[in-house]
mmCIF file of C-alpha atoms in Angstrom:
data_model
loop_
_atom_site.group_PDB
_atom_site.id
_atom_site.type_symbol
_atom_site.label_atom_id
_atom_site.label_comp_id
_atom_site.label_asym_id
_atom_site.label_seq_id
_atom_site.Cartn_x
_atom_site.Cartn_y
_atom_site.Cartn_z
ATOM 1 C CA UNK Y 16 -93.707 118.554 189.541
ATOM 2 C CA UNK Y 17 -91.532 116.276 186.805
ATOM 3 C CA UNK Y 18 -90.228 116.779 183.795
ATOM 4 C CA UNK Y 19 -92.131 117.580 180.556
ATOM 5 C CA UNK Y 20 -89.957 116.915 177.667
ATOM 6 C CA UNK Y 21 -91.125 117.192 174.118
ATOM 7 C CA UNK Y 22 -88.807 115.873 171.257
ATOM 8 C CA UNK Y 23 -90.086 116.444 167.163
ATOM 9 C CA UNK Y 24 -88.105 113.637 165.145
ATOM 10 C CA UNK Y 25 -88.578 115.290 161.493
ATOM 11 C CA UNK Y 26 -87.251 112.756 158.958
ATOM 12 C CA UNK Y 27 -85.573 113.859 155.811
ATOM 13 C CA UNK Y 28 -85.912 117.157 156.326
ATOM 14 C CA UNK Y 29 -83.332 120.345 157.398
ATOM 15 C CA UNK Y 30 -83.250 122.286 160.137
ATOM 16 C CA UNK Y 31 -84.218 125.899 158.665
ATOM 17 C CA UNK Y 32 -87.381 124.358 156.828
ATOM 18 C CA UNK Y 33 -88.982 122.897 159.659
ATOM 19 C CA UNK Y 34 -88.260 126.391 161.426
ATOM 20 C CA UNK Y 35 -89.997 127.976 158.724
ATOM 21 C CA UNK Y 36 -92.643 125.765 158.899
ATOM 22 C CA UNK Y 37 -93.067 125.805 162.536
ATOM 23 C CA UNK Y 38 -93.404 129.711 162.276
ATOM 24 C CA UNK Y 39 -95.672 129.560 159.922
ATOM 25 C CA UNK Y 40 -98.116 127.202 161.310
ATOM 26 C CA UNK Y 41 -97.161 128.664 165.093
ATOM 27 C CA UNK Y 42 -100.048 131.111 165.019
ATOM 28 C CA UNK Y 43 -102.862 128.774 163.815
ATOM 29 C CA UNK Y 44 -101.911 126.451 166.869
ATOM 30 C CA UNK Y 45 -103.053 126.941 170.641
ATOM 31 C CA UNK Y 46 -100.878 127.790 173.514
ATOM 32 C CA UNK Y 47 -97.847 129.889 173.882
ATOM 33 C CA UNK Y 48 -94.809 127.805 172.716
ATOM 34 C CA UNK Y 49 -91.942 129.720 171.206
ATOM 35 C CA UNK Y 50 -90.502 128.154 168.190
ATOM 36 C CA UNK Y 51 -87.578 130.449 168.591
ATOM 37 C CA UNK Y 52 -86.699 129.111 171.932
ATOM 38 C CA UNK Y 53 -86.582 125.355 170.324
ATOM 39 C CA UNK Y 54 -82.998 123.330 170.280
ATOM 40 C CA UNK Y 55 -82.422 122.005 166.687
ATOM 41 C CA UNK Y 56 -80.088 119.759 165.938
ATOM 42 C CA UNK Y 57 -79.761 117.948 162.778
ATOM 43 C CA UNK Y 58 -78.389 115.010 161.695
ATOM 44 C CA UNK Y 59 -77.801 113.154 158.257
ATOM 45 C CA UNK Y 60 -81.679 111.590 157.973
ATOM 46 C CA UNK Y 61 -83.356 114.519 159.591
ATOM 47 C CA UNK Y 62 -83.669 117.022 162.654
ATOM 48 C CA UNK Y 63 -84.670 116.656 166.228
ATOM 49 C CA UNK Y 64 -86.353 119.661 167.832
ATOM 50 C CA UNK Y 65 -86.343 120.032 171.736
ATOM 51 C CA UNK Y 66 -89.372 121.958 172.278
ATOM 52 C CA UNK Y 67 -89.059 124.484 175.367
ATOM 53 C CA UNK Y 68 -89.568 123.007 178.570
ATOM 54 C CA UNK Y 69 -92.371 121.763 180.326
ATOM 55 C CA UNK Y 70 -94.700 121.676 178.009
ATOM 56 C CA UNK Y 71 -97.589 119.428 179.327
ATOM 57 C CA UNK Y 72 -99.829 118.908 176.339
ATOM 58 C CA UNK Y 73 -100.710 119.920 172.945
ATOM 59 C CA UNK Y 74 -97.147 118.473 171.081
ATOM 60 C CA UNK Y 75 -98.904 116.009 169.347
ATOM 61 C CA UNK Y 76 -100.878 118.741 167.119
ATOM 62 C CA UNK Y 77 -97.935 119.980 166.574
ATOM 63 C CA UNK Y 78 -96.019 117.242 165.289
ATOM 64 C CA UNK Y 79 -99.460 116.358 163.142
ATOM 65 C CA UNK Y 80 -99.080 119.902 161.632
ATOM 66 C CA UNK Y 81 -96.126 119.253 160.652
ATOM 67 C CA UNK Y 82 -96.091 116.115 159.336
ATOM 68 C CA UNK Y 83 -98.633 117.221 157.006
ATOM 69 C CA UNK Y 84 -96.965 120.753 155.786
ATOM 70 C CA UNK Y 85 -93.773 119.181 155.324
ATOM 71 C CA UNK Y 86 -95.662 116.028 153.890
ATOM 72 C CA UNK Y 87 -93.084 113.400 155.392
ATOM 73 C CA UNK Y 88 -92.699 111.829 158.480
ATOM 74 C CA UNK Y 89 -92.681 113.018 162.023
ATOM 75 C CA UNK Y 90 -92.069 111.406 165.597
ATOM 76 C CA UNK Y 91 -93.592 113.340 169.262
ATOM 77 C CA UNK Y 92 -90.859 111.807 171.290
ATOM 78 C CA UNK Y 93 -92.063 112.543 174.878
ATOM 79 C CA UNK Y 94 -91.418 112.144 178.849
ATOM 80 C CA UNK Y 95 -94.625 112.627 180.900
ATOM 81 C CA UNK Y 96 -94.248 114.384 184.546
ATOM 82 C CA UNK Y 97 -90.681 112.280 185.241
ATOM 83 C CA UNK Y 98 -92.903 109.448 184.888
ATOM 84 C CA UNK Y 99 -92.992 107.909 181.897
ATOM 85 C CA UNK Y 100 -92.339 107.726 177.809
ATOM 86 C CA UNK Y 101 -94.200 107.155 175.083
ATOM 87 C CA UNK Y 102 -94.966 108.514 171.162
ATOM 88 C CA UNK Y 103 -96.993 109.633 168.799
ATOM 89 C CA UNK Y 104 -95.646 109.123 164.687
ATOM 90 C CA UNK Y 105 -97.413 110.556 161.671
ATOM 91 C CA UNK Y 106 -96.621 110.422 157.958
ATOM 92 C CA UNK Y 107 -97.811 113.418 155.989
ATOM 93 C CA UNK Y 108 -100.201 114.148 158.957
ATOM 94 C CA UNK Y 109 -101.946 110.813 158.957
ATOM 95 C CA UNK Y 110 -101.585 109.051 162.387
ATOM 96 C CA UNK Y 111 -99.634 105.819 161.486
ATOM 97 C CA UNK Y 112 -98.729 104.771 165.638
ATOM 98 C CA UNK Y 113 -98.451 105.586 168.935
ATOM 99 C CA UNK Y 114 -96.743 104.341 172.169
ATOM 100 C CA UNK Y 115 -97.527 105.270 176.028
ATOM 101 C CA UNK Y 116 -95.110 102.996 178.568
ATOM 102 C CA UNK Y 117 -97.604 103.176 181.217
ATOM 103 C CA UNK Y 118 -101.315 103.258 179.382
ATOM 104 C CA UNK Y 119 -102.990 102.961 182.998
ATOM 105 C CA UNK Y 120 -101.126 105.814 184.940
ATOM 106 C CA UNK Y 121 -104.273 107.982 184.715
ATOM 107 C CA UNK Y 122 -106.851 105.197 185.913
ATOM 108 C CA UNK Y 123 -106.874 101.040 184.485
ATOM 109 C CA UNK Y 124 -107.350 101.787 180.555
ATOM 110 C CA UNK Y 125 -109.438 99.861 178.326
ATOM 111 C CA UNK Y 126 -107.797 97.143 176.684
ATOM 112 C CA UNK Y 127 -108.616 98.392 173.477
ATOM 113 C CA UNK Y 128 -106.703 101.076 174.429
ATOM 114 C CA UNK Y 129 -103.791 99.297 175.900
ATOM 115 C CA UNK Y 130 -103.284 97.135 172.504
ATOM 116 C CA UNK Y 131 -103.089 100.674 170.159
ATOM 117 C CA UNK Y 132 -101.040 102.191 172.850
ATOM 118 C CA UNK Y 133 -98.694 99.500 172.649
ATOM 119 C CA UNK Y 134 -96.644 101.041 169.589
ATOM 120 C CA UNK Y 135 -96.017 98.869 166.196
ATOM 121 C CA UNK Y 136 -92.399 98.018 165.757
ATOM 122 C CA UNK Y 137 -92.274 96.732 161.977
ATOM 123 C CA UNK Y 138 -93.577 100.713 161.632
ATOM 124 C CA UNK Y 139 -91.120 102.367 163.350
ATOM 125 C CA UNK Y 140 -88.673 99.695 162.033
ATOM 126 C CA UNK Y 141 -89.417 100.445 158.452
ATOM 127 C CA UNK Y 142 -90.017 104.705 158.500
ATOM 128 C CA UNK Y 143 -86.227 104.280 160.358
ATOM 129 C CA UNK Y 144 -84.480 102.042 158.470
ATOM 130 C CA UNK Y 145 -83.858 100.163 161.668
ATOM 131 C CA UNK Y 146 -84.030 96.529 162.130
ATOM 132 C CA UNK Y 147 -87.090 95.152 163.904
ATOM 133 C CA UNK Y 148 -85.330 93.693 166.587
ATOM 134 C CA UNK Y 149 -83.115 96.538 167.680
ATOM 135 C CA UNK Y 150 -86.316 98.353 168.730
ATOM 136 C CA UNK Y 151 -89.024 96.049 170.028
ATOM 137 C CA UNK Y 152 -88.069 95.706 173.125
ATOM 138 C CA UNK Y 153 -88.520 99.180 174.204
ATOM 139 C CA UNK Y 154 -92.154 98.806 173.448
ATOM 140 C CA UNK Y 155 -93.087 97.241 176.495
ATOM 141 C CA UNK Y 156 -96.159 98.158 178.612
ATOM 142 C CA UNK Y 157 -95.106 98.540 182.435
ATOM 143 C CA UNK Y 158 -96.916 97.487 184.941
ATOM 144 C CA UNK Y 159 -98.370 99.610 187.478
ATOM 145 C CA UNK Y 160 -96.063 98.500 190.423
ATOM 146 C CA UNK Y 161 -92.206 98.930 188.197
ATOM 147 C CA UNK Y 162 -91.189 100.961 190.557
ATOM 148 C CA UNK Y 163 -91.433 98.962 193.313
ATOM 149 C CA UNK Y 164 -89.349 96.087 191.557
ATOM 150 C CA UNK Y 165 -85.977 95.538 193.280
ATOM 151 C CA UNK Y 166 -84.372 94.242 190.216
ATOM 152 C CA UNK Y 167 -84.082 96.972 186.985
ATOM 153 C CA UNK Y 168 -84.591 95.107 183.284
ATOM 154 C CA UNK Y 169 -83.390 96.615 180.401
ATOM 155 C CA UNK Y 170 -84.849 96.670 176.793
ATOM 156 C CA UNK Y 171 -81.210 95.449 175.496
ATOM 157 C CA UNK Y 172 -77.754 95.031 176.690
ATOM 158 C CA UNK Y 173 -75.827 98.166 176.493
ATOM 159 C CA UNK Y 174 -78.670 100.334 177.383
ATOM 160 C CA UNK Y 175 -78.440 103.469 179.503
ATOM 161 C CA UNK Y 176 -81.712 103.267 181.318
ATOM 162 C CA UNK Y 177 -84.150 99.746 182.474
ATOM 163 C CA UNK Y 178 -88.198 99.695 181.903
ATOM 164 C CA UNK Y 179 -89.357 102.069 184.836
ATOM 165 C CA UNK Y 180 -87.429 104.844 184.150
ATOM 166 C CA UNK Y 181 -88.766 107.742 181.755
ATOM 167 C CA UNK Y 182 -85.302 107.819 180.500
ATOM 168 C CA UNK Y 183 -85.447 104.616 178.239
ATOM 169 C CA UNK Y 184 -86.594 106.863 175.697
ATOM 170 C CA UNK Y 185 -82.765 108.074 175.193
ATOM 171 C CA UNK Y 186 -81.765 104.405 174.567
ATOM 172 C CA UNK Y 187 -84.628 104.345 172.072
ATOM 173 C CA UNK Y 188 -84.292 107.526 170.016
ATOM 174 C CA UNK Y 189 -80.403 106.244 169.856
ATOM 175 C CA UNK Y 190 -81.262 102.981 168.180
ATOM 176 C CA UNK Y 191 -83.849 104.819 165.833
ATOM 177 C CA UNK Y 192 -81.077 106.861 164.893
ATOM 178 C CA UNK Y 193 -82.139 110.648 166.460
ATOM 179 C CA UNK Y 194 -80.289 110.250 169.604
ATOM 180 C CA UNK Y 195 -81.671 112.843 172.715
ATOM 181 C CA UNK Y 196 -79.083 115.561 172.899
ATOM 182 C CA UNK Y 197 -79.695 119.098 175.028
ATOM 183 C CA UNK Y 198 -77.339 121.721 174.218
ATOM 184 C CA UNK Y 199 -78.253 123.245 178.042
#
């Protein structure tokens, strides 16, 4: 089995309020994740939470919750079974985008489906304060076969990880400002 990882971005916000918050709206949600067990680590525009391990599904109702009880904005960074990345990004619990690197990994999607997978840029761009073109290219739908290419093709020159690997979301969250950090 891969890797599950689940990462709340929680913009303008502190650490022991979105604890709070998560406790508080912990019981009314499904499934048996420990908000206790959760890596917090703030920064000067807001707090990344590393949910515990391995959790599968269910984030995104999570980070929905919470977008809404905190009213502000809040980004489900995720990596799916080692295999992928994508998002999910509410404001005040409305769903304002969402991106999935590899909308055909469970069978050829719609491609409806593939354009609102395909994540919005000038979004993310504005809710971050980031410049448009610092983040666009991680956005990228990959093809079925990526991991059979013999060449690797990175997003932007300096970046840790190419298109292929689940671990391009590091080099994104960095740019976004909320790098990935594990204190494991």
């Amino acid at each position: 089995m891969g890797e599950f990882i689940n990462v709340l971005i929680v913009r303008d916000n502190n650490g022991e309020k979105i604890r709070k918050t998560l406790k508080k709206i912990g019981s009314g949600l499904e499934g048996s994740l420990s908000f206790e067990d959760c890596q917090y680590i703030e920064y000067n525009r807001g707090v990344n939470v590393l949910l515990e391990d391995n959790m599968e599904f269910g984030c995104e109702k999570i980070a929905k919750t919470l977008s809404k009880e905190l009213s502000c904005p809040v980004m489900l960074c995720y990596i799916f079974d080692g295999d992928f990345w994508g998002y999910f990004f509410y404001n005040k619990g409305e769903d304002l985008d969402w991106f999935m690197s590899m909308p055909d990994y469970f069978g050829e999607a719609p491609e409806e489906e593939r354009q609102m997978a395909a994540g919005d840029s000038k979004i993310i761009a504005d809710f971050f304060y980031v410049e448009e073109g610092k983040i666009e290219n991680y956005l990228q739908i990959w093809p079925m076969d990526i991991w059979d290419r013999e060449e690797d093709t990175y997003a932007y020159e300096g970046d840790e990880y190419p298109a292929g690997q689940c671990w391009q979301i590091v080099d994104f969250m960095r740019a976004i400002g909320f790098p990935y950090e594990s204190k494991e």
